[in-house]
Coordinates of N, CA and C in Angstrom, one line a residue:
X1 N -16.6 -9.1 13.1 CA -16.0 -9.4 14.3 C -14.7 -8.8 14.9
X2 N -13.6 -8.2 13.7 CA -12.3 -8.1 14.0 C -12.0 -7.0 13.2
X3 N -10.8 -6.3 13.2 CA -10.8 -5.1 12.6 C -9.0 -4.9 12.8
X4 N -8.3 -5.3 12.2 CA -6.6 -5.0 12.6 C -6.4 -4.6 11.3
X5 N -5.3 -3.6 11.7 CA -4.4 -3.1 10.4 C -5.3 -2.6 9.9
X6 N -5.8 -1.5 9.9 CA -6.6 -1.0 8.9 C -6.3 0.5 8.3
X7 N -6.8 0.7 6.9 CA -6.3 2.1 6.1 C -7.7 2.5 5.9
X8 N -8.0 3.9 5.9 CA -8.9 4.6 5.7 C -8.8 5.5 4.5
X9 N -10.0 5.6 3.7 CA -9.7 6.1 2.2 C -11.0 7.2 2.3
X10 N -11.0 8.3 1.8 CA -12.1 9.0 1.1 C -12.3 8.9 -0.1
X11 N -13.6 8.2 -0.3 CA -14.0 8.1 -1.9 C -14.9 9.4 -2.3
X12 N -15.4 9.5 -1.7 CA -16.6 10.7 -2.8 C -17.8 11.3 -1.5
X13 N -17.9 12.4 -1.7 CA -18.8 13.0 -0.6 C -18.5 12.7 0.5
X14 N -20.0 12.1 1.2 CA -19.7 11.6 2.5 C -18.6 10.1 2.8
X15 N -19.0 9.5 1.9 CA -18.7 8.1 1.7 C -16.8 8.0 1.9
X16 N -16.4 7.0 2.8 CA -15.1 6.6 3.3 C -15.3 4.8 3.0
X17 N -14.1 4.5 2.7 CA -13.8 3.0 2.7 C -12.4 2.8 3.9
X18 N -12.4 1.4 4.1 CA -11.8 1.2 5.4 C -11.2 -0.1 4.8
X19 N -10.1 -0.6 4.7 CA -9.5 -1.7 4.2 C -8.7 -2.5 5.5
X20 N -9.2 -3.6 6.0 CA -8.7 -4.4 7.5 C -8.7 -5.5 7.0
X21 N -7.5 -6.3 8.1 CA -7.7 -7.7 8.3 C -8.9 -8.1 9.1
X22 N -9.8 -9.0 8.5 CA -10.8 -9.3 9.8 C -10.4 -10.7 10.2
X23 N -11.9 -11.4 10.2 CA -11.7 -13.0 10.8 C -11.1 -13.8 10.3
X24 N -10.3 -14.6 10.7 CA -9.7 -15.7 9.7 C -8.4 -14.7 8.9
X25 N -7.9 -13.7 9.2 CA -6.9 -13.2 8.6 C -7.6 -12.8 7.2
X26 N -8.9 -12.7 6.9 CA -9.0 -12.9 5.6 C -8.7 -11.1 5.1
X27 N -9.0 -10.3 4.1 CA -8.8 -8.9 3.6 C -10.2 -8.4 3.8
X28 N -10.8 -7.6 4.2 CA -12.2 -6.8 4.4 C -12.1 -5.5 3.6
X29 N -12.7 -5.0 3.2 CA -13.0 -3.8 2.6 C -14.6 -3.2 2.7
X30 N -15.3 -2.1 3.5 CA -16.1 -1.7 4.2 C -16.5 -0.4 3.7
X31 N -17.6 0.0 3.0 CA -17.7 1.6 2.9 C -18.7 2.0 3.8
X32 N -18.9 3.3 4.3 CA -19.9 3.9 5.0 C -19.6 5.2 4.7
X33 N -20.7 6.0 5.3 CA -20.9 7.3 5.3 C -20.5 8.1 6.8
X34 N -19.9 9.2 6.4 CA -19.6 10.1 8.0 C -19.5 11.5 7.7
X35 N -21.0 11.8 8.2 CA -21.5 13.3 7.7 C -21.0 14.3 8.4
X36 N -21.4 15.7 7.5 CA -20.5 16.9 8.2 C -20.8 17.2 9.7
X37 N -21.9 16.5 10.3 CA -22.0 16.7 12.0 C -21.7 15.8 12.7
X38 N -20.7 14.8 11.8 CA -20.1 13.7 12.6 C -20.6 12.3 12.9
X39 N -21.8 12.3 12.7 CA -22.8 11.3 12.4 C -22.3 10.1 11.1
X40 N -22.3 8.9 11.7 CA -21.8 7.9 11.1 C -23.0 6.9 10.5
X41 N -23.1 6.2 9.3 CA -23.8 5.7 8.7 C -23.5 4.0 9.0
X42 N -24.5 3.1 9.0 CA -24.0 1.9 9.1 C -23.4 1.3 7.6
X43 N -22.9 0.3 7.6 CA -22.3 0.0 6.2 C -22.7 -0.2 4.8
X44 N -22.1 0.3 4.3 CA -22.9 0.5 2.8 C -23.0 -0.7 2.1
X45 N -21.5 -1.1 1.8 CA -21.2 -2.4 1.4 C -19.8 -3.4 1.9
X46 N -19.8 -3.9 1.7 CA -18.2 -4.8 1.9 C -17.7 -5.9 0.7
X47 N -16.6 -6.2 0.5 CA -15.9 -7.3 -0.1 C -14.7 -8.1 0.5
X48 N -14.4 -9.2 0.2 CA -13.0 -9.7 0.6 C -12.1 -9.6 -0.5
X49 N -10.7 -8.6 -0.3 CA -10.3 -8.2 -1.9 C -9.3 -8.7 -1.7
X50 N -8.7 -10.0 -0.8 CA -7.6 -10.9 -0.9 C -7.6 -11.6 -2.1
X51 N -8.3 -11.9 -2.9 CA -8.1 -12.9 -4.1 C -7.3 -13.8 -3.9
X52 N -6.3 -14.2 -4.8 CA -5.9 -15.6 -4.8 C -5.0 -15.5 -3.4
X53 N -4.7 -14.8 -2.2 CA -4.0 -15.3 -1.0 C -4.9 -15.8 0.0
X54 N -4.6 -16.2 0.9 CA -5.1 -16.7 1.9 C -5.4 -15.8 3.3
X55 N -4.6 -14.9 3.2 CA -4.6 -13.7 4.1 C -4.1 -12.9 3.9
X56 N -4.4 -11.7 4.4 CA -4.2 -9.9 4.2 C -3.5 -9.3 5.2
X57 N -2.5 -8.7 5.5 CA -2.0 -8.3 6.6 C -1.6 -7.1 6.0
X58 N -1.4 -6.0 6.9 CA -1.2 -4.9 7.1 C -1.7 -3.9 5.5
X59 N -2.8 -4.3 5.0 CA -3.5 -3.5 3.5 C -3.4 -2.1 3.8
X60 N -2.9 -1.4 2.7 CA -2.7 0.0 2.3 C -3.8 0.3 1.0
X61 N -4.4 0.9 0.9 CA -5.3 1.6 -0.5 C -5.2 2.7 -0.9
X62 N -5.3 2.5 -2.3 CA -4.9 3.8 -2.9 C -5.8 4.1 -4.3
X63 N -6.2 5.5 -4.4 CA -6.8 5.5 -5.4 C -6.1 5.4 -7.2
X64 N -6.8 4.5 -7.9 CA -5.7 4.5 -9.1 C -6.3 5.4 -10.2
X65 N -7.4 5.4 -10.3 CA -8.4 6.4 -11.8 C -9.8 6.3 -11.1
X66 N -10.5 7.4 -11.2 CA -11.9 7.4 -11.0 C -12.2 6.5 -9.5
X67 N -13.2 5.3 -10.4 CA -13.9 4.5 -9.1 C -13.1 3.1 -9.3
X68 N -11.5 3.4 -9.5 CA -10.7 2.1 -9.8 C -9.8 2.3 -8.0
X69 N -9.3 1.6 -7.2 CA -8.5 1.5 -6.2 C -8.0 0.1 -6.2
X70 N -6.6 0.3 -5.7 CA -5.8 -0.6 -5.5 C -5.7 -0.6 -4.0
X71 N -5.6 -2.1 -3.4 CA -4.9 -2.3 -2.2 C -3.9 -3.1 -2.2
X72 N -2.6 -3.0 -1.6 CA -1.6 -3.8 -1.5 C -1.7 -4.2 -0.1
X73 N -1.0 -6.1 0.2 CA -0.8 -5.9 1.2 C -0.2 -7.1 1.2
X74 N 0.7 -7.6 2.4 CA 1.6 -9.1 2.6 C 0.4 -10.3 3.2
X75 N 0.3 -11.2 2.3 CA -0.4 -12.3 2.5 C 0.6 -13.4 2.6
X76 N -0.2 -14.6 2.1 CA 0.0 -16.0 2.6 C 2.0 -15.8 2.3
X77 N 2.5 -16.4 3.2 CA 4.2 -16.2 3.7 C 4.7 -14.8 3.3
X78 N 3.7 -13.7 3.8 CA 4.3 -12.4 3.8 C 4.9 -11.8 2.5
X79 N 4.5 -12.7 1.3 CA 4.5 -12.4 0.1 C 3.7 -10.7 -0.6
X80 N 4.3 -10.2 -1.5 CA 3.6 -9.3 -1.7 C 2.2 -9.0 -2.5
X81 N 1.2 -8.8 -2.4 CA -0.1 -8.9 -3.3 C -0.8 -7.4 -3.3
X82 N -1.1 -7.5 -4.8 CA -1.9 -5.9 -4.8 C -3.3 -6.6 -5.6
X83 N -4.3 -6.4 -4.7 CA -5.9 -6.0 -5.5 C -6.7 -5.2 -6.2
X84 N -7.3 -4.9 -6.9 CA -7.7 -3.9 -7.5 C -9.5 -4.1 -7.2
X85 N -9.9 -2.7 -7.4 CA -11.5 -3.1 -6.9 C -12.3 -1.6 -7.6
X86 N -13.6 -1.9 -7.7 CA -14.2 -0.7 -8.0 C -15.4 -0.5 -7.0
X87 N -15.1 1.2 -6.8 CA -15.9 1.6 -5.7 C -16.4 2.5 -5.9
X88 N -17.8 2.8 -6.3 CA -18.6 3.8 -6.9 C -18.5 4.9 -5.8
X89 N -19.1 6.2 -6.2 CA -19.0 7.3 -5.6 C -20.3 7.2 -4.4
X90 N -20.7 6.2 -4.2 CA -22.2 6.1 -3.3 C -21.8 5.0 -2.7
X91 N -20.1 4.4 -2.7 CA -20.2 3.3 -1.7 C -20.0 1.8 -2.5
X92 N -20.6 1.4 -3.3 CA -21.0 0.3 -4.0 C -19.7 -0.1 -4.2
X93 N -19.2 -1.5 -3.7 CA -18.0 -1.6 -4.5 C -18.4 -2.8 -5.4
X94 N -17.8 -3.4 -6.4 CA -17.8 -4.5 -7.4 C -18.1 -5.8 -6.5
X95 N -18.8 -6.7 -7.0 CA -19.0 -8.0 -6.4 C -17.5 -8.8 -6.2
X96 N -17.0 -8.8 -7.0 CA -15.8 -9.5 -6.9 C -14.3 -8.6 -7.2
X97 N -13.1 -8.7 -7.1 CA -11.8 -8.4 -7.2 C -11.6 -8.1 -8.9
X98 N -11.3 -6.9 -9.1 CA -11.1 -6.9 -10.7 C -10.0 -7.9 -11.1
X99 N -8.6 -7.4 -10.2 CA -7.4 -8.2 -10.5 C -6.4 -8.5 -9.5
X100 N -5.7 -9.4 -9.2 CA -5.2 -10.1 -8.1 C -3.8 -10.2 -8.7
X101 N -2.7 -9.9 -8.1 CA -1.3 -10.3 -8.5 C -0.4 -10.4 -7.2
X102 N 0.0 -11.6 -7.0 CA 1.4 -11.7 -6.3 C 2.7 -11.1 -6.9
X103 N 3.0 -10.2 -6.6 CA 4.0 -9.1 -7.2 C 5.4 -9.4 -6.6
X104 N 5.4 -10.0 -5.7 CA 6.4 -10.5 -5.1 C 6.4 -11.9 -4.4
X105 N 6.8 -12.8 -4.7 CA 6.8 -14.1 -4.4 C 7.4 -14.5 -3.0
X106 N 8.4 -13.4 -2.3 CA 9.3 -14.0 -1.4 C 9.2 -13.0 -0.2
X107 N 8.6 -11.6 -0.6 CA 8.6 -10.5 0.6 C 7.8 -9.8 0.2
X108 N 7.2 -8.9 1.1 CA 5.9 -7.8 1.2 C 5.3 -7.3 2.1
X109 N 6.4 -7.4 3.6 CA 5.8 -7.3 4.4 C 5.6 -5.8 5.1
X110 N 4.4 -5.4 5.5 CA 4.2 -4.1 5.9 C 4.5 -2.9 4.8
X111 N 4.0 -3.1 3.6 CA 3.9 -2.3 2.7 C 3.5 -1.0 2.6
X112 N 3.8 0.4 1.8 CA 3.3 1.5 1.8 C 3.4 1.9 0.5
X113 N 2.6 2.6 -0.2 CA 2.5 2.7 -1.7 C 2.1 4.1 -1.9
X114 N 2.5 4.4 -2.8 CA 2.6 6.1 -3.6 C 2.4 6.3 -5.1
X115 N 1.7 7.3 -5.6 CA 1.2 7.0 -7.0 C 2.6 7.8 -7.4
X116 N 3.3 7.2 -8.8 CA 4.7 8.1 -8.8 C 3.7 9.1 -9.9
X117 N 3.1 8.3 -11.0 CA 2.9 8.7 -12.7 C 1.3 8.3 -12.8
X118 N 0.7 8.6 -13.7 CA -0.7 8.3 -14.0 C -0.9 7.1 -13.6
X119 N -0.4 5.6 -14.3 CA -0.5 4.7 -14.0 C 0.7 3.9 -13.3
X120 N 1.8 4.8 -12.7 CA 3.1 4.0 -12.0 C 2.9 4.5 -10.5
X121 N 2.8 3.3 -9.5 CA 2.9 3.4 -8.4 C 4.4 2.6 -7.9
X122 N 4.9 3.3 -6.6 CA 6.1 2.8 -6.1 C 5.5 2.2 -4.8
X123 N 6.4 1.0 -4.1 CA 5.4 0.3 -3.0 C 7.0 -0.2 -2.1
X124 N 7.1 0.5 -1.1 CA 8.2 0.5 0.0 C 7.6 -0.6 0.9
X125 N 8.5 -1.9 1.0 CA 7.9 -2.8 2.4 C 9.3 -3.4 2.5
X126 N 9.0 -4.1 4.3 CA 10.1 -4.9 4.6 C 10.6 -6.1 3.5
X127 N 11.6 -6.6 3.9 CA 11.8 -7.9 3.3 C 11.8 -9.2 4.6
X128 N 11.9 -10.4 4.1 CA 12.0 -11.7 4.7 C 12.9 -11.3 6.2
X129 N 12.0 -11.7 7.6 CA 13.1 -11.4 8.9 C 13.2 -10.4 9.0
X130 N 12.6 -9.5 8.5 CA 13.1 -7.9 9.3 C 14.2 -7.4 8.8
X131 N 14.6 -7.7 7.3 CA 16.1 -7.3 6.7 C 15.8 -6.3 6.0
X132 N 16.6 -6.2 4.6 CA 16.8 -4.8 4.1 C 15.4 -3.9 3.7
X133 N 15.2 -3.4 3.4 CA 14.1 -2.5 3.1 C 14.0 -2.5 1.3
X134 N 12.7 -3.2 0.8 CA 12.9 -2.8 -0.4 C 12.0 -2.1 -1.3
X135 N 11.9 -1.3 -2.5 CA 11.2 -0.3 -3.1 C 11.0 -0.7 -4.6
X136 N 9.8 -1.4 -4.8 CA 9.5 -1.7 -6.3 C 8.6 -0.4 -7.0
X137 N 8.5 -0.6 -8.5 CA 7.5 0.1 -9.0 C 6.8 -0.9 -9.9
X138 N 5.7 -0.1 -10.1 CA 4.4 -1.3 -10.8 C 3.6 -0.6 -11.9
X139 N 3.2 -1.2 -12.7 CA 1.9 -0.4 -13.5 C 0.7 -1.2 -13.1
X140 N -0.3 -0.4 -12.9 CA -1.6 -0.6 -12.7 C -2.3 0.5 -13.7
X141 N -3.5 -0.1 -14.4 CA -4.0 0.3 -15.6 C -5.2 0.7 -15.1
X142 N -5.5 2.3 -15.9 CA -6.9 2.8 -15.7 C -8.3 1.5 -15.4
X143 N -7.9 0.7 -15.8 CA -8.9 -0.8 -15.5 C -8.5 -1.7 -14.5
X144 N -7.5 -1.3 -13.9 CA -7.4 -1.8 -12.8 C -6.5 -3.3 -13.2
X145 N -5.9 -3.2 -14.5 CA -5.2 -4.6 -14.8 C -3.8 -4.0 -14.0
X146 N -3.3 -5.3 -13.4 CA -1.8 -4.9 -12.7 C -0.6 -5.7 -13.3
X147 N 0.3 -5.0 -14.0 CA 1.5 -5.7 -14.6 C 2.4 -5.8 -13.7
X148 N 3.6 -6.6 -14.3 CA 4.3 -7.2 -13.3 C 6.0 -5.9 -13.2
X149 N 6.2 -5.9 -12.2 CA 7.5 -4.8 -11.6 C 8.3 -4.4 -12.6
X150 N 8.5 -3.2 -12.7 CA 9.0 -2.4 -13.5 C 10.5 -2.4 -13.1
X151 N 10.7 -1.8 -11.7 CA 11.6 -1.2 -11.4 C 12.0 -2.0 -9.9
X152 N 13.4 -2.2 -9.0 CA 13.0 -2.4 -7.8 C 14.9 -1.9 -7.2
X153 N 14.9 -1.8 -6.0 CA 16.2 -1.2 -5.2 C 15.8 -1.4 -3.6
X154 N 17.1 -1.7 -2.8 CA 17.1 -1.9 -1.7 C 17.5 0.0 -1.4
X155 N 16.5 0.2 -0.5 CA 16.8 1.5 -0.2 C 17.1 1.7 1.9
X156 N 17.6 0.5 2.1 CA 18.1 0.8 3.4 C 19.6 0.5 3.4
X157 N 20.4 1.2 4.1 CA 21.8 0.8 4.4 C 22.4 0.0 5.8
X158 N 20.9 0.1 6.6 CA 21.3 -0.5 7.8 C 20.7 -1.6 8.3
X159 N 20.3 -2.9 7.0 CA 20.3 -4.1 7.1 C 19.0 -4.2 8.2
X160 N 18.2 -3.5 8.5 CA 17.2 -3.7 9.3 C 16.0 -2.7 8.8
X161 N 14.9 -2.8 8.4 CA 14.1 -2.2 8.0 C 12.4 -2.5 8.6
X162 N 11.6 -1.7 8.8 CA 10.2 -1.8 10.0 C 9.8 -1.0 9.5
X163 N 8.4 -1.2 9.0 CA 7.4 -0.2 9.0 C 7.3 1.0 7.9
X164 N 8.2 0.5 7.2 CA 8.7 1.6 6.1 C 7.3 2.5 5.7
X165 N 7.5 4.0 5.1 CA 6.3 5.1 4.6 C 7.2 5.6 3.7
X166 N 6.4 5.7 2.4 CA 7.1 6.5 1.3 C 6.3 7.8 1.2
X167 N 6.8 8.7 0.2 CA 6.2 9.9 0.3 C 7.0 11.0 -0.7
X168 N 6.3 11.1 -1.3 CA 6.8 12.2 -3.1 C 7.1 13.3 -2.0
X169 N 8.4 14.0 -2.3 CA 9.2 15.0 -1.8 C 9.2 16.0 -3.0
X170 N 9.6 15.5 -4.1 CA 9.4 16.8 -4.8 C 9.6 16.4 -6.4
X171 N 9.1 16.3 -7.6 CA 9.1 16.1 -8.7 C 9.7 14.4 -8.8
X172 N 10.5 14.0 -9.0 CA 11.2 12.2 -9.0 C 11.9 12.3 -7.8
X173 N 11.6 12.8 -6.8 CA 12.5 12.6 -5.3 C 11.2 12.2 -4.5
X174 N 11.5 11.1 -3.6 CA 10.7 10.4 -3.0 C 11.6 10.1 -1.5
X175 N 11.2 9.8 -0.2 CA 11.3 10.0 1.0 C 10.7 8.7 1.5
X176 N 11.6 7.8 2.4 CA 10.9 6.6 2.5 C 11.6 6.4 4.1
X177 N 11.1 6.9 5.5 CA 11.1 6.4 6.6 C 10.6 5.5 7.3
X178 N 11.4 4.8 8.0 CA 11.6 3.6 8.5 C 12.4 3.4 9.8
X179 N 11.6 2.5 10.5 CA 12.7 2.0 11.8 C 13.8 1.1 11.8
X180 N 14.9 1.4 12.1 CA 16.0 0.8 11.6 C 16.3 -0.3 12.7
X181 N 18.0 -0.4 13.0 CA 18.8 -1.0 14.1 C 18.2 -0.3 15.5
X182 N 17.9 -1.6 16.8 CA 17.7 -0.5 17.6 C 16.6 0.4 17.9
X183 N 15.5 0.1 16.7 CA 14.4 0.6 16.7 C 14.7 2.4 16.6
X184 N 15.8 2.6 16.0 CA 16.1 3.9 15.9 C 15.3 4.4 14.6
X185 N 15.2 6.4 14.5 CA 14.6 6.2 13.2 C 15.4 6.8 12.0
X186 N 15.2 6.0 10.9 CA 15.9 6.6 9.4 C 15.2 7.1 8.3
X187 N 15.6 7.9 7.7 CA 15.2 8.5 6.2 C 16.2 7.7 5.0
X188 N 15.6 7.7 4.2 CA 16.3 7.5 2.8 C 15.4 8.3 1.6
X189 N 16.1 8.8 1.1 CA 15.7 9.6 -0.3 C 16.3 8.8 -1.6
X190 N 15.3 8.9 -2.3 CA 15.5 7.9 -3.5 C 14.8 8.8 -5.0
X191 N 15.4 8.2 -6.3 CA 14.9 8.8 -7.4 C 14.0 8.2 -8.1
X192 N 12.8 8.2 -8.7 CA 12.2 7.4 -9.3 C 11.3 8.5 -10.4
X193 N 11.7 7.9 -11.7 CA 11.3 8.6 -13.0 C 10.1 8.0 -13.1
X194 N 9.0 8.9 -14.0 CA 7.4 8.9 -14.5 C 7.3 7.5 -15.3
X195 N 8.6 6.8 -15.5 CA 8.2 5.6 -16.2 C 8.6 4.5 -15.2
X196 N 8.7 5.0 -13.8 CA 9.0 3.6 -12.6 C 10.4 3.1 -13.0
X197 N 11.5 3.7 -13.4 CA 12.4 3.7 -13.2 C 13.3 4.0 -12.2
X198 N 13.8 3.2 -10.9 CA 14.2 3.9 -9.8 C 16.0 3.8 -10.1
X199 N 16.3 5.0 -9.6 CA 17.8 5.2 -9.8 C 18.7 3.8 -8.9
X200 N 19.9 3.7 -9.4 CA 20.7 2.2 -8.9 C 20.9 2.5 -7.6
X201 N 20.8 4.0 -6.8 CA 21.4 3.8 -5.8 C 20.5 5.2 -4.7
X202 N 20.4 4.7 -3.6 CA 19.6 5.8 -2.9 C 20.7 7.3 -2.9
X203 N 20.0 8.5 -3.2 CA 20.5 9.9 -2.9 C 21.2 10.1 -1.6
X204 N 20.4 9.9 -0.4 CA 20.8 9.9 0.7 C 20.7 9.3 1.4
X205 N 20.9 8.7 3.1 CA 20.3 8.1 4.3 C 20.4 8.7 5.6
X206 N 19.7 9.0 6.4 CA 19.8 9.8 7.6 C 19.5 9.3 8.7
X207 N 20.0 9.2 10.1 CA 19.5 8.9 11.3 C 18.8 9.6 11.9
X208 N 17.7 10.5 11.8 CA 17.0 11.5 12.4 C 16.8 11.2 13.9
X209 N 16.6 10.2 14.4 CA 16.6 9.8 16.0 C 17.2 8.4 16.3
X210 N 18.3 8.6 17.0 CA 19.4 7.6 17.7 C 18.9 6.9 18.8

């Protein structure tokens, strides 16, 4: 009955998955098929992915390895959470979450996630009260086990960060675009090594739209 703040991923062939905030603010994951002629099937499978949290806002989904996928979201208290699940190529979802971790007990709003290397992922998100932007790296193993945060950095020099999106630029260089003071457009660049270590300061920050 509800489908807020969704993210869609291609699983295999005609199969796709959508992660979203559903009724009662729970985190839902649904799979279905979209065929080459544009026809859409009914739901194949569904799962509540939020694990230990009581809500799931702004979920983002990424493939870890093979049939293992990670969902990063801000849960209760806008804290940062990650859940891992198994989705087969046919769209069948594991009956329960493989692992769920509260990776940040204070901040984690509006996260964006990118793969750094084999089992290393970087998450950019807002801090509490629309404050500084925080970048954190974390290890997610090929079986879905989530480890603690490896490294972190405040990537914002303006004091206001909203809706950050992270992308790999080249090798170890990453860009984070976000809405800063006065709703202006900003981008910061950062160096993240393959082991998850973040360089202690940003490379550059640019206001691309004033």
